[in-house]
Short mmCIF file of C-alpha atoms in Angstrom, two decimals:
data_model
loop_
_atom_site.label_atom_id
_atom_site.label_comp_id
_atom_site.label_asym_id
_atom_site.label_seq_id
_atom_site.Cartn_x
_atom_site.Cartn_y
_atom_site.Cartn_z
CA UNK D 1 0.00 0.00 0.00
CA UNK D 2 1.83 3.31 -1.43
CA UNK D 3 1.28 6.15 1.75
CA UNK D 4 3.20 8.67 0.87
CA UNK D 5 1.08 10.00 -2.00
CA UNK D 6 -2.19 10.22 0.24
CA UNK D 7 -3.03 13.62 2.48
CA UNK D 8 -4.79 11.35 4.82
CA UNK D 9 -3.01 10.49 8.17
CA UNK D 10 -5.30 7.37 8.63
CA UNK D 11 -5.27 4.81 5.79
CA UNK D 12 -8.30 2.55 5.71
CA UNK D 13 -9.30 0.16 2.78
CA UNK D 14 -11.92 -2.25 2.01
CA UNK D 15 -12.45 -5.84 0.32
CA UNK D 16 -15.18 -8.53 -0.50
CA UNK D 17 -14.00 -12.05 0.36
CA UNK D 18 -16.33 -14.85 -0.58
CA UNK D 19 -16.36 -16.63 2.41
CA UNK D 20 -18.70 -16.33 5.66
CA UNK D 21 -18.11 -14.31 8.32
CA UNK D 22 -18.37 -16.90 10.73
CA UNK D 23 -15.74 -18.49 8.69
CA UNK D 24 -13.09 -15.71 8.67
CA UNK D 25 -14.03 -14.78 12.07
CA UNK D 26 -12.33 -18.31 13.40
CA UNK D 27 -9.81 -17.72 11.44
CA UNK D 28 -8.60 -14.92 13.22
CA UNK D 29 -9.46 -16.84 16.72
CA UNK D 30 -7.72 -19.64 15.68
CA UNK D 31 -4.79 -16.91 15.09
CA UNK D 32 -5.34 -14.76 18.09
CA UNK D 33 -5.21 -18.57 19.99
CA UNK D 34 -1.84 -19.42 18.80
CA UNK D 35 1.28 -18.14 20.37
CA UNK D 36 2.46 -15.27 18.23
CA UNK D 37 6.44 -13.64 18.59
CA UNK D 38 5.70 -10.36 16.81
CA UNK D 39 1.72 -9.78 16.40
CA UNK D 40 -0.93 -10.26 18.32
CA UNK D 41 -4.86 -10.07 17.90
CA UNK D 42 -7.84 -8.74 19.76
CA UNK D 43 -11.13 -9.72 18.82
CA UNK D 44 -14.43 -8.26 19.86
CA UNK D 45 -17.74 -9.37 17.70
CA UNK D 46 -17.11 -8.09 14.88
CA UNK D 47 -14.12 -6.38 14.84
CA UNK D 48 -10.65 -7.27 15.03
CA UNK D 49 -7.37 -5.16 16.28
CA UNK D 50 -4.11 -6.64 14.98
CA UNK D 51 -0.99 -4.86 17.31
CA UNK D 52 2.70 -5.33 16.56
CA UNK D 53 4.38 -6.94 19.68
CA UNK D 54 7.54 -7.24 21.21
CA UNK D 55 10.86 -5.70 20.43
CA UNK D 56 9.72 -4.67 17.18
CA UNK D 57 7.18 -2.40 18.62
CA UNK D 58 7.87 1.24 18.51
CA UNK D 59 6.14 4.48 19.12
CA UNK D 60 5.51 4.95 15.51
CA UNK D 61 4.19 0.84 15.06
CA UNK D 62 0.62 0.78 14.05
CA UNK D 63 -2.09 -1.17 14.52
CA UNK D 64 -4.84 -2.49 12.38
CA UNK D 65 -8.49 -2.59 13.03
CA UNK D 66 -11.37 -4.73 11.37
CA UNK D 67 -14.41 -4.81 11.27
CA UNK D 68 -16.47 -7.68 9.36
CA UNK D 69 -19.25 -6.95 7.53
CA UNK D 70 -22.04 -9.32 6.17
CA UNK D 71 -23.58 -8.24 2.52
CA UNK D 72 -24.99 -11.74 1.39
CA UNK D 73 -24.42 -15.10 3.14
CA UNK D 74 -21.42 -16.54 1.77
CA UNK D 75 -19.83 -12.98 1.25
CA UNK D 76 -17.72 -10.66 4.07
CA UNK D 77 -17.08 -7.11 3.67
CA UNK D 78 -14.17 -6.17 5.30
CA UNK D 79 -13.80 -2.78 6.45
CA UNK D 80 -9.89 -2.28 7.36
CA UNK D 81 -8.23 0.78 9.29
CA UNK D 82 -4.36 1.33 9.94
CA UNK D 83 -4.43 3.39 12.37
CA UNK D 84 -0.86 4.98 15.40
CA UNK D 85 -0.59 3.55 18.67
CA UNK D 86 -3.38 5.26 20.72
CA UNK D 87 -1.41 6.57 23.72
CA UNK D 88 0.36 8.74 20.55
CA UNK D 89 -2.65 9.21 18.79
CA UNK D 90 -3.96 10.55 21.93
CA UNK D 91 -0.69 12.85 23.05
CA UNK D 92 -1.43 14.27 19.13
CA UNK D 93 -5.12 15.31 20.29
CA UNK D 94 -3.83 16.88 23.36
CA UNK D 95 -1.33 19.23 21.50
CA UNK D 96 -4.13 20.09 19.17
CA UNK D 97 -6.41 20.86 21.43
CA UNK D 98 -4.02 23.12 23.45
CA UNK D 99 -2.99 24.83 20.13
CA UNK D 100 -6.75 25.32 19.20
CA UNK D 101 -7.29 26.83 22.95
CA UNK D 102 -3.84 29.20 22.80
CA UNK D 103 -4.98 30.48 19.45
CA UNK D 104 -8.64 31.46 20.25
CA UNK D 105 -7.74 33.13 23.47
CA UNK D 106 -5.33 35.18 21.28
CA UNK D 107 -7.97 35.84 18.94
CA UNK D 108 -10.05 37.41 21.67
CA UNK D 109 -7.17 39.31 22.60
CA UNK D 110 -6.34 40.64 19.25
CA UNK D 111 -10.04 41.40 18.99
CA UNK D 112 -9.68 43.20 22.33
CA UNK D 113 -6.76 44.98 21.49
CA UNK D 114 -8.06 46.02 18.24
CA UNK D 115 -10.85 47.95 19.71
CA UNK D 116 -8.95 49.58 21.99
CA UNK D 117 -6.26 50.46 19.46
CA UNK D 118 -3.16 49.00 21.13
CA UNK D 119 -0.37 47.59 19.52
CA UNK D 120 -1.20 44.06 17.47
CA UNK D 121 2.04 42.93 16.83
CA UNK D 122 2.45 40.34 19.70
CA UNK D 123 -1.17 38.95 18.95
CA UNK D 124 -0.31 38.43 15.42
CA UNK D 125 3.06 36.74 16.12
CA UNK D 126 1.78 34.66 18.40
CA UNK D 127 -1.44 33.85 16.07
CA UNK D 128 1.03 32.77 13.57
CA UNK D 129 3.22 30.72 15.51
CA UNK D 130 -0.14 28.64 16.57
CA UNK D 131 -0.71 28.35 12.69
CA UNK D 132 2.95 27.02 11.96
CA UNK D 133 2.74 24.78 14.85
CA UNK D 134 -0.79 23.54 13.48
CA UNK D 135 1.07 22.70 10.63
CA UNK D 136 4.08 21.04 11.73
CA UNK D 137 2.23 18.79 13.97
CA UNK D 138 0.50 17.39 10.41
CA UNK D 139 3.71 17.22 8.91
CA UNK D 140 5.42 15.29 11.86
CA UNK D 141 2.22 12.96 11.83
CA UNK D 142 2.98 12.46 8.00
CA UNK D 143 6.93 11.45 9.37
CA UNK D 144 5.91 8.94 11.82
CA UNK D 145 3.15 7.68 9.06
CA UNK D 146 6.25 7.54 7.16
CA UNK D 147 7.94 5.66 9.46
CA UNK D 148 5.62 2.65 10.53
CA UNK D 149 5.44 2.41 6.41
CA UNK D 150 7.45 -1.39 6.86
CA UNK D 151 5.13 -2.62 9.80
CA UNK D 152 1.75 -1.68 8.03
CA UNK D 153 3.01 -3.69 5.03
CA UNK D 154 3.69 -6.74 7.65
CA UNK D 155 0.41 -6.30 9.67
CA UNK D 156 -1.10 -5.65 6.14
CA UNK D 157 0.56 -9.56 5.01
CA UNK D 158 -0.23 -10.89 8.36
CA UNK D 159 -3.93 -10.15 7.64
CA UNK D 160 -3.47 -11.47 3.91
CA UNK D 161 -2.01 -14.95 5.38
CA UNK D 162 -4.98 -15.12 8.04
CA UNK D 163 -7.52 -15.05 5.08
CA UNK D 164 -5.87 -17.39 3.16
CA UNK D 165 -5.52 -20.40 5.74
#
């Protein structure tokens, strides 16, 4: 799967398989069962996480959720998501959050400081430095993206493998 060429941070996908879902769903039982070095599976109904383990996992190692769907009888729809570790994905939220917050205060203080026809400078400085940092997080989300590239191709083969045993 090529990622560099999307603008999306989260790459999902789909695919038909002919088989049941009761079928595929034992499948990945039957893999979550066995004693796995480097992956390992969590399965809930429908849906399925598949985490990298081990010494191999790093803070940019991605996981890969999901989630079975049932068109016709003897079809499955599989909705899949590659998604970062959530304790990152998480820490990302946070500093977006705080950037959102820091800006709009700023933007009540320019406001204020408009009206009363003091200097602007600061506000706009700092209004800008919110923007560029709004920015950089996106690109450094595109880097680590960038750099879990090798393990979403192996949790992407893992879950090839599973559906062909």
């Amino acid at each position: 799967m090529e990622v560099d060429n999307e603008v999306r941070l989260l790459l999902r996908f789909h695919k038909n398989v002919p088989q049941k879902t009761s079928v595929l769903l034992s499948k990945f039982i039957a893999f979550s069962k066995t004693k796995q070095e480097h992956y390992y599976a969590k399965i809930s109904g429908n849906h399925i996480w598949l985490h990298i383990i081990g010494p191999e996992k790093k803070y940019f190692s991605p996981h890969l959720h999901l989630e079975l769907e049932t068109p016709s009888e003897n079809e499955t729809h599989i909705r899949g998501l590659f998604g970062p570790d959530q304790t990152l994905w998480t820490f990302f939220m946070f500093l977006h959050f705080i950037i959102a917050g820091i800006f709009l205060v700023f933007c009540g203080i320019l406001y204020s400081n408009y009206v009363l026809k003091n200097a602007l400078t600061l506000d706009f400085t700092l209004l800008g430095l919110m923007v560029i940092a709004w920015f950089s997080l996106y690109f450094i989300a595109r880097q680590i993206r960038h750099s879990g590239n090798d393990q979403m191709n192996a949790l992407e083969k893992v879950f090839l493998e599973i559906l062909e045993s």
